[in-house]
Each structure stands twice: as structure tokens, then as C-alpha cells.
Amino acid sequence: MADLKNISLTIEAAQAADDLLHWLGISEKTTQLADRVRLGFSYAIENQVNLDRAPGTRGGSNYDTGGLDPDGLMAETVKIYYPEPTVIAEPYRAVEILMNKGLLLLGEHWSAGEIGSMGDLVDRPAG
């Protein structure tokens, strides 16, 4: 199987990405959707999310992997944190799962009161 050239958000993850603007008090003018997608990806890795495909409805935003990850750092990062042979061979399949699950996890943590500001994302205690 070939790695993905286009990756997409589920409708639910796209909604969570939109909600981030309101939750974190950031302006749509200062952040692109792709930046929020990268935040979700990073949050999933930080929280050691598994690579099982999450249920969700396809139909959110689509990204060309070269546009979302022009320097290839997302693909390289996922290979470091998830060194399974399938991930090494097809990293963007894992990137797609992680960006979706990370955005959903951000939403869950916001709703549970574990996140209340942008500072909570950068100054969180380990473990």
C-alpha cells in the first residue's frame, strides 16, 4: 500500500479545530486551520495516543501532505515516536490518525477542564 498524498480531518475533528479558536481565545486571523491541525498532531503525540483509526465522519478539511508538512517534520516525528514498520513505510497514514485524534482529545480535555488556556498547553507537568 502506498502512503497517503492527501490527508483529511473528520467532520468531528474539523469542528474541534474550529472550537479551538473560541476555547483558547485566538483569532482566526492569527492562526490558520493547518496550524491547529499541527497542534492536534503534537497534542496526540504528547499524550501517546494509539494509532487505531478513530471513528469519525469523513468530510472535514483535506490537505496535500506537501502543503501541511512541507519540510517533512511531521512524517519524521511520527517515525520517531511510533517506530513500527507500517508507520516507517507510510508515515502520513499515522499523521492523519494523530491529527484527528489529537484535536478530539483537545476538545475532551477542554470540556473536562484540564485545559483552560494556551498556557496550559505549553506549561503542562509531565505524566
N, CA, C and O atoms as a DFTB+ gen file, in Angstrom:
508 C
 N C O
     1  1       0.845      -1.176       0.000
     2  2       0.000       0.000       0.000
     3  2       0.895       1.245       0.000
     4  3       1.898       1.285       0.714
     5  1       0.553       2.223      -0.766
     6  2       1.320       3.468      -0.850
     7  2       0.868       4.444       0.228
     8  3      -0.285       4.434       0.660
     9  1       1.798       5.278       0.647
    10  2       1.465       6.274       1.651
    11  2       0.506       7.306       1.063
    12  3       0.413       7.467      -0.154
    13  1      -0.193       7.989       1.937
    14  2      -1.174       8.982       1.519
    15  2      -0.500      10.223       0.953
    16  3       0.547      10.652       1.440
    17  1      -1.102      10.786      -0.065
    18  2      -0.672      12.076      -0.612
    19  2      -1.594      13.190      -0.130
    20  3      -1.198      14.354      -0.064
    21  1      -2.824      12.819       0.204
    22  2      -3.801      13.745       0.762
    23  2      -4.309      13.150       2.064
    24  3      -4.609      11.958       2.139
    25  1      -4.405      13.983       3.082
    26  2      -4.930      13.548       4.368
    27  2      -6.063      14.481       4.747
    28  3      -6.110      15.629       4.306
    29  1      -6.974      13.980       5.565
    30  2      -8.137      14.801       5.864
    31  2      -8.557      14.686       7.320
    32  3      -8.242      13.725       8.022
    33  1      -9.270      15.696       7.729
    34  2      -9.898      15.705       9.038
    35  2     -11.275      15.078       8.935
    36  3     -11.932      15.154       7.897
    37  1     -11.698      14.463      10.014
    38  2     -13.096      14.059      10.093
    39  2     -13.912      15.322      10.371
    40  3     -13.360      16.351      10.759
    41  1     -15.189      15.239      10.175
    42  2     -16.052      16.386      10.471
    43  2     -15.938      16.765      11.946
    44  3     -15.922      17.946      12.294
    45  1     -15.861      15.757      12.803
    46  2     -15.780      16.000      14.244
    47  2     -14.469      16.687      14.626
    48  3     -14.466      17.599      15.453
    49  1     -13.361      16.258      14.031
    50  2     -12.074      16.891      14.320
    51  2     -12.014      18.301      13.745
    52  3     -11.425      19.192      14.357
    53  1     -12.614      18.513      12.579
    54  2     -12.667      19.849      11.993
    55  2     -13.443      20.801      12.903
    56  3     -13.073      21.966      13.049
    57  1     -14.516      20.301      13.512
    58  2     -15.289      21.123      14.448
    59  2     -14.454      21.458      15.680
    60  3     -14.481      22.588      16.167
    61  1     -13.715      20.474      16.178
    62  2     -12.845      20.729      17.327
    63  2     -11.778      21.769      16.977
    64  3     -11.451      22.620      17.803
    65  1     -11.238      21.705      15.765
    66  2     -10.252      22.695      15.328
    67  2     -10.869      24.087      15.293
    68  3     -10.224      25.060      15.685
    69  1     -12.104      24.190      14.831
    70  2     -12.792      25.480      14.831
    71  2     -13.066      25.955      16.249
    72  3     -12.939      27.143      16.548
    73  1     -13.443      25.022      17.124
    74  2     -13.725      25.374      18.513
    75  2     -12.493      25.891      19.241
    76  3     -12.609      26.684      20.175
    77  1     -11.311      25.446      18.819
    78  2     -10.072      25.913      19.452
    79  2      -9.956      27.428      19.422
    80  3      -9.431      28.037      20.354
    81  1     -10.443      28.030      18.359
    82  2     -10.393      29.490      18.273
    83  2     -11.088      30.121      19.466
    84  3     -10.571      31.060      20.071
    85  1     -12.250      29.609      19.799
    86  2     -13.050      30.170      20.888
    87  2     -12.501      29.739      22.247
    88  3     -12.382      30.557      23.159
    89  1     -12.169      28.461      22.378
    90  2     -11.679      27.950      23.654
    91  2     -10.431      28.670      24.111
    92  3     -10.313      29.059      25.273
    93  1      -9.497      28.843      23.188
    94  2      -8.200      29.396      23.556
    95  2      -8.107      30.904      23.348
    96  3      -7.073      31.510      23.631
    97  1      -9.175      31.504      22.860
    98  2      -9.196      32.947      22.686
    99  2      -8.216      33.452      21.649
   100  3      -7.587      34.496      21.826
   101  1      -8.090      32.699      20.560
   102  2      -7.192      33.121      19.489
   103  2      -8.011      33.531      18.269
   104  3      -9.133      33.065      18.070
   105  1      -7.449      34.381      17.485
   106  2      -8.136      34.921      16.322
   107  2      -7.884      34.060      15.096
   108  3      -6.786      33.538      14.902
   109  1      -8.900      33.920      14.283
   110  2      -8.737      33.197      13.018
   111  2      -7.747      33.921      12.118
   112  3      -7.141      33.314      11.234
   113  1      -7.587      35.217      12.346
   114  2      -6.630      35.991      11.550
   115  2      -5.188      35.648      11.910
   116  3      -4.287      35.798      11.085
   117  1      -4.969      35.184      13.153
   118  2      -3.612      34.907      13.590
   119  2      -3.233      33.436      13.471
   120  3      -2.062      33.092      13.635
   121  1      -4.178      32.576      13.194
   122  2      -3.867      31.151      13.078
   123  2      -4.652      30.534      11.926
   124  3      -5.849      30.775      11.775
   125  1      -3.983      29.761      11.144
   126  2      -4.621      29.036      10.052
   127  2      -5.126      27.693      10.580
   128  3      -4.661      27.207      11.611
   129  1      -6.064      27.113       9.876
   130  2      -6.561      25.793      10.252
   131  2      -5.412      24.788      10.282
   132  3      -5.367      23.926      11.160
   133  1      -4.493      24.890       9.339
   134  2      -3.357      23.956       9.312
   135  2      -2.523      24.050      10.589
   136  3      -1.974      23.045      11.040
   137  1      -2.421      25.241      11.176
   138  2      -1.689      25.388      12.438
   139  2      -2.403      24.650      13.561
   140  3      -1.757      24.032      14.406
   141  1      -3.723      24.709      13.577
   142  2      -4.494      23.998      14.595
   143  2      -4.404      22.488      14.382
   144  3      -4.398      21.719      15.343
   145  1      -4.334      22.074      13.121
   146  2      -4.156      20.655      12.809
   147  2      -2.811      20.182      13.359
   148  3      -2.731      19.111      13.961
   149  1      -1.767      20.963      13.159
   150  2      -0.443      20.609      13.676
   151  2      -0.455      20.563      15.204
   152  3       0.205      19.716      15.808
   153  1      -1.202      21.470      15.826
   154  2      -1.346      21.458      17.281
   155  2      -2.005      20.157      17.731
   156  3      -1.559      19.538      18.697
   157  1      -3.054      19.744      17.043
   158  2      -3.704      18.483      17.379
   159  2      -2.759      17.306      17.227
   160  3      -2.733      16.412      18.074
   161  1      -1.986      17.302      16.154
   162  2      -0.993      16.258      15.911
   163  2      -0.001      16.201      17.067
   164  3       0.278      15.126      17.598
   165  1       0.525      17.345      17.450
   166  2       1.505      17.411      18.541
   167  2       0.894      16.969      19.866
   168  3       1.538      16.280      20.657
   169  1      -0.333      17.365      20.098
   170  2      -1.017      17.011      21.343
   171  2      -1.233      15.508      21.421
   172  3      -1.108      14.920      22.495
   173  1      -1.552      14.887      20.307
   174  2      -1.731      13.428      20.280
   175  2      -0.427      12.730      20.625
   176  3      -0.423      11.768      21.393
   177  1       0.673      13.200      20.067
   178  2       1.969      12.587      20.372
   179  2       2.325      12.799      21.836
   180  3       2.781      11.874      22.508
   181  1       2.119      14.009      22.328
   182  2       2.420      14.292      23.733
   183  2       1.637      13.363      24.656
   184  3       2.134      12.950      25.704
   185  1       0.433      13.045      24.266
   186  2      -0.437      12.200      25.087
   187  2      -0.365      10.723      24.707
   188  3      -1.177       9.919      25.165
   189  1       0.599      10.373      23.877
   190  2       0.868       8.987      23.494
   191  2      -0.389       8.264      23.008
   192  3      -0.684       7.143      23.423
   193  1      -1.108       8.928      22.129
   194  2      -2.332       8.376      21.546
   195  2      -1.969       7.182      20.669
   196  3      -0.947       7.199      19.983
   197  1      -2.799       6.156      20.693
   198  2      -2.537       4.979      19.849
   199  2      -2.923       5.266      18.401
   200  3      -3.600       6.250      18.102
   201  1      -2.484       4.400      17.529
   202  2      -2.705       4.609      16.094
   203  2      -3.903       3.833      15.548
   204  3      -4.011       3.633      14.338
   205  1      -4.789       3.403      16.418
   206  2      -6.031       2.801      15.936
   207  2      -6.866       3.904      15.315
   208  3      -7.004       4.986      15.885
   209  1      -7.412       3.630      14.164
   210  2      -8.226       4.647      13.487
   211  2      -9.452       4.950      14.334
   212  3     -10.190       4.047      14.727
   213  1      -9.655       6.207      14.605
   214  2     -10.794       6.647      15.415
   215  2     -12.052       6.691      14.563
   216  3     -11.996       6.995      13.372
   217  1     -13.181       6.388      15.180
   218  2     -14.414       6.543      14.416
   219  2     -14.647       8.017      14.121
   220  3     -14.294       8.886      14.919
   221  1     -15.221       8.277      13.011
   222  2     -15.498       9.661      12.639
   223  2     -16.048       9.701      11.239
   224  3     -15.949       8.738      10.478
   225  1     -16.621      10.820      10.918
   226  2     -17.243      11.002       9.619
   227  2     -16.291      11.748       8.706
   228  3     -15.899      12.879       8.995
   229  1     -15.923      11.117       7.608
   230  2     -15.072      11.800       6.636
   231  2     -15.832      13.004       6.103
   232  3     -17.061      12.998       6.043
   233  1     -15.101      14.019       5.722
   234  2     -15.757      15.173       5.143
   235  2     -15.240      16.492       5.670
   236  3     -15.750      17.551       5.303
   237  1     -14.221      16.442       6.537
   238  2     -13.614      17.679       7.014
   239  2     -12.631      18.200       5.981
   240  3     -12.666      17.797       4.819
   241  1     -11.774      19.078       6.400
   242  2     -10.791      19.686       5.503
   243  2      -9.788      18.658       5.000
   244  3      -9.387      17.752       5.730
   245  1      -9.386      18.816       3.732
   246  2      -8.376      17.954       3.118
   247  2      -7.086      18.732       2.950
   248  3      -7.096      19.939       2.706
   249  1      -5.969      18.018       3.085
   250  2      -4.653      18.632       2.946
   251  2      -3.767      17.780       2.063
   252  3      -3.767      16.553       2.162
   253  1      -3.021      18.431       1.206
   254  2      -1.945      17.770       0.500
   255  2      -0.824      17.626       1.525
   256  3      -0.507      18.585       2.229
   257  1      -0.226      16.451       1.616
   258  2       0.806      16.248       2.629
   259  2       1.971      17.227       2.464
   260  3       2.573      17.644       3.454
   261  1       2.288      17.590       1.239
   262  2       3.368      18.538       0.993
   263  2       3.035      19.937       1.456
   264  3       3.937      20.704       1.793
   265  1       1.749      20.292       1.482
   266  2       1.339      21.607       1.956
   267  2       1.255      21.666       3.471
   268  3       1.621      22.672       4.080
   269  1       0.774      20.591       4.078
   270  2       0.647      20.546       5.533
   271  2       2.009      20.334       6.199
   272  3       2.270      20.855       7.283
   273  1       2.857      19.570       5.542
   274  2       4.146      19.195       6.116
   275  2       5.265      19.427       5.099
   276  3       5.922      18.476       4.675
   277  1       5.486      20.693       4.702
   278  2       6.429      20.963       3.609
   279  2       7.873      20.532       3.884
   280  3       8.611      20.205       2.955
   281  1       8.267      20.531       5.137
   282  2       9.639      20.150       5.468
   283  2       9.757      18.690       5.892
   284  3      10.853      18.213       6.185
   285  1       8.631      17.980       5.924
   286  2       8.636      16.559       6.275
   287  2       8.821      16.272       7.752
   288  3       9.024      15.119       8.132
   289  1       8.755      17.301       8.601
   290  2       9.000      17.093      10.026
   291  2       7.897      16.293      10.719
   292  3       8.179      15.535      11.647
   293  1       6.661      16.450      10.288
   294  2       5.590      15.658      10.893
   295  2       5.817      14.179      10.608
   296  3       5.679      13.341      11.499
   297  1       6.165      13.863       9.368
   298  2       6.420      12.463       8.996
   299  2       7.606      11.914       9.775
   300  3       7.562      10.780      10.252
   301  1       8.656      12.699       9.907
   302  2       9.833      12.230      10.648
   303  2       9.528      12.079      12.136
   304  3       9.998      11.138      12.776
   305  1       8.747      12.996      12.682
   306  2       8.382      12.934      14.098
   307  2       7.585      11.672      14.401
   308  3       7.842      10.992      15.394
   309  1       6.634      11.367      13.555
   310  2       5.806      10.189      13.797
   311  2       6.648       8.908      13.721
   312  3       6.371       7.942      14.433
   313  1       7.653       8.898      12.880
   314  2       8.543       7.723      12.791
   315  2       9.350       7.544      14.077
   316  3       9.653       6.416      14.468
   317  1       9.696       8.650      14.735
   318  2      10.452       8.579      15.983
   319  2       9.581       8.053      17.119
   320  3      10.005       7.178      17.875
   321  1       8.379       8.577      17.239
   322  2       7.510       8.213      18.355
   323  2       6.730       6.921      18.136
   324  3       6.272       6.298      19.094
   325  1       6.580       6.524      16.894
   326  2       5.857       5.303      16.544
   327  2       6.701       4.522      15.534
   328  3       6.377       4.513      14.346
   329  1       7.772       3.872      15.978
   330  2       8.723       3.262      15.046
   331  2       8.301       1.902      14.457
   332  3       9.156       1.136      14.013
   333  1       7.021       1.603      14.451
   334  2       6.559       0.357      13.861
   335  2       6.842       0.370      12.356
   336  3       6.823       1.432      11.733
   337  1       7.104      -0.800      11.771
   338  2       7.402      -0.872      10.335
   339  2       6.312      -0.260       9.447
   340  3       6.623       0.352       8.425
   341  1       5.058      -0.418       9.821
   342  2       3.988       0.155       8.987
   343  2       4.019       1.679       9.009
   344  3       3.706       2.321       8.006
   345  1       4.394       2.256      10.142
   346  2       4.486       3.714      10.247
   347  2       5.707       4.214       9.475
   348  3       5.629       5.229       8.783
   349  1       6.808       3.522       9.589
   350  2       8.017       3.907       8.860
   351  2       7.735       3.905       7.354
   352  3       8.189       4.790       6.628
   353  1       6.985       2.904       6.896
   354  2       6.692       2.781       5.463
   355  2       5.659       3.802       4.996
   356  3       5.734       4.277       3.862
   357  1       4.703       4.146       5.845
   358  2       3.603       5.040       5.463
   359  2       3.299       6.032       6.591
   360  3       2.258       5.924       7.239
   361  1       4.176       6.975       6.827
   362  2       4.002       7.867       7.970
   363  2       2.769       8.765       7.888
   364  3       2.208       9.125       8.923
   365  1       2.343       9.130       6.699
   366  2       1.209      10.059       6.627
   367  2      -0.120       9.404       6.987
   368  3      -1.076      10.106       7.315
   369  1      -0.199       8.102       6.936
   370  2      -1.391       7.421       7.457
   371  2      -1.466       7.641       8.968
   372  3      -2.542       7.875       9.519
   373  1      -0.311       7.562       9.628
   374  2      -0.260       7.815      11.067
   375  2      -0.494       9.298      11.379
   376  3      -1.186       9.626      12.342
   377  1       0.072      10.180      10.578
   378  2      -0.134      11.620      10.781
   379  2      -1.630      11.934      10.730
   380  3      -2.133      12.683      11.568
   381  1      -2.335      11.375       9.766
   382  2      -3.769      11.622       9.638
   383  2      -4.527      11.171      10.886
   384  3      -5.393      11.890      11.386
   385  1      -4.204       9.997      11.379
   386  2      -4.864       9.494      12.589
   387  2      -4.560      10.405      13.774
   388  3      -5.462      10.775      14.526
   389  1      -3.303      10.760      13.937
   390  2      -2.892      11.564      15.089
   391  2      -3.471      12.969      15.064
   392  3      -3.861      13.490      16.109
   393  1      -3.536      13.593      13.896
   394  2      -4.081      14.952      13.859
   395  2      -5.566      14.935      14.223
   396  3      -6.040      15.832      14.920
   397  1      -6.299      13.929      13.762
   398  2      -7.714      13.815      14.105
   399  2      -7.907      13.514      15.586
   400  3      -8.680      14.188      16.267
   401  1      -7.205      12.505      16.078
   402  2      -7.363      12.121      17.476
   403  2      -6.878      13.207      18.421
   404  3      -7.454      13.405      19.491
   405  1      -5.822      13.912      18.034
   406  2      -5.314      14.985      18.878
   407  2      -6.290      16.137      19.020
   408  3      -6.464      16.674      20.115
   409  1      -6.927      16.521      17.926
   410  2      -7.929      17.590      18.000
   411  2      -9.119      17.163      18.860
   412  3      -9.634      17.950      19.654
   413  1      -9.543      15.933      18.700
   414  2     -10.653      15.433      19.523
   415  2     -10.253      15.374      21.000
   416  3     -11.057      15.693      21.876
   417  1      -9.015      14.969      21.272
   418  2      -8.538      14.911      22.648
   419  2      -8.443      16.307      23.263
   420  3      -8.765      16.494      24.436
   421  1      -8.006      17.277      22.476
   422  2      -8.001      18.659      22.956
   423  2      -9.416      19.077      23.369
   424  3      -9.605      19.707      24.410
   425  1     -10.390      18.726      22.558
   426  2     -11.778      19.048      22.887
   427  2     -12.243      18.370      24.155
   428  3     -12.916      18.981      24.985
   429  1     -11.886      17.107      24.306
   430  2     -12.264      16.378      25.532
   431  2     -11.617      17.010      26.755
   432  3     -12.272      17.206      27.779
   433  1     -10.339      17.327      26.649
   434  2      -9.636      17.907      27.785
   435  2     -10.148      19.308      28.111
   436  3     -10.171      19.706      29.276
   437  1     -10.556      20.052      27.091
   438  2     -11.155      21.362      27.339
   439  2     -12.473      21.189      28.094
   440  3     -12.717      21.863      29.095
   441  1     -13.304      20.297      27.615
   442  2     -14.613      20.065      28.247
   443  2     -14.475      19.580      29.683
   444  3     -15.309      19.897      30.530
   445  1     -13.424      18.812      29.960
   446  2     -13.192      18.283      31.303
   447  2     -12.499      19.295      32.217
   448  3     -12.308      19.029      33.403
   449  1     -12.120      20.461      31.667
   450  2     -11.466      21.486      32.467
   451  2      -9.971      21.274      32.660
   452  3      -9.346      21.970      33.461
   453  1      -9.393      20.324      31.939
   454  2      -7.957      20.068      32.049
   455  2      -7.142      21.128      31.309
   456  3      -5.963      21.327      31.601
   457  1      -7.768      21.802      30.359
   458  2      -7.152      22.888      29.601
   459  2      -8.059      24.099      29.748
   460  3      -9.273      24.010      29.561
   461  1      -7.462      25.219      30.081
   462  2      -8.252      26.425      30.207
   463  2      -7.671      27.604      29.444
   464  3      -8.311      28.645      29.296
   465  1      -6.439      27.423      28.961
   466  2      -5.790      28.498      28.220
   467  2      -4.665      27.915      27.376
   468  3      -4.309      26.745      27.521
   469  1      -4.114      28.733      26.500
   470  2      -2.988      28.312      25.676
   471  2      -1.793      27.955      26.562
   472  3      -1.032      27.047      26.231
   473  1      -1.623      28.650      27.668
   474  2      -0.533      28.367      28.578
   475  2      -0.579      26.952      29.142
   476  3       0.459      26.369      29.454
   477  1      -1.775      26.406      29.272
   478  2      -1.905      25.034      29.748
   479  2      -1.314      24.029      28.774
   480  3      -0.949      22.922      29.168
   481  1      -1.218      24.404      27.513
   482  2      -0.660      23.506      26.503
   483  2       0.860      23.512      26.508
   484  3       1.483      22.517      26.136
   485  1       1.460      24.606      26.918
   486  2       2.910      24.705      26.862
   487  2       3.574      24.531      28.213
   488  3       4.788      24.338      28.285
   489  1       2.809      24.594      29.269
   490  2       3.396      24.505      30.596
   491  2       2.686      23.424      31.405
   492  3       2.239      23.656      32.528
   493  1       2.593      22.235      30.804
   494  2       1.913      21.136      31.485
   495  2       2.947      20.242      32.164
   496  3       3.998      19.951      31.591
   497  1       2.645      19.809      33.384
   498  2       3.573      18.901      34.059
   499  2       3.597      17.552      33.334
   500  3       2.581      17.112      32.796
   501  1       4.735      16.917      33.326
   502  2       4.876      15.606      32.677
   503  2       4.105      14.547      33.448
   504  3       3.966      14.609      34.669
   505  1       3.601      13.561      32.683
   506  2       2.966      12.395      33.290
   507  2       1.568      12.631      33.591
   508  3       0.889      11.743      34.107
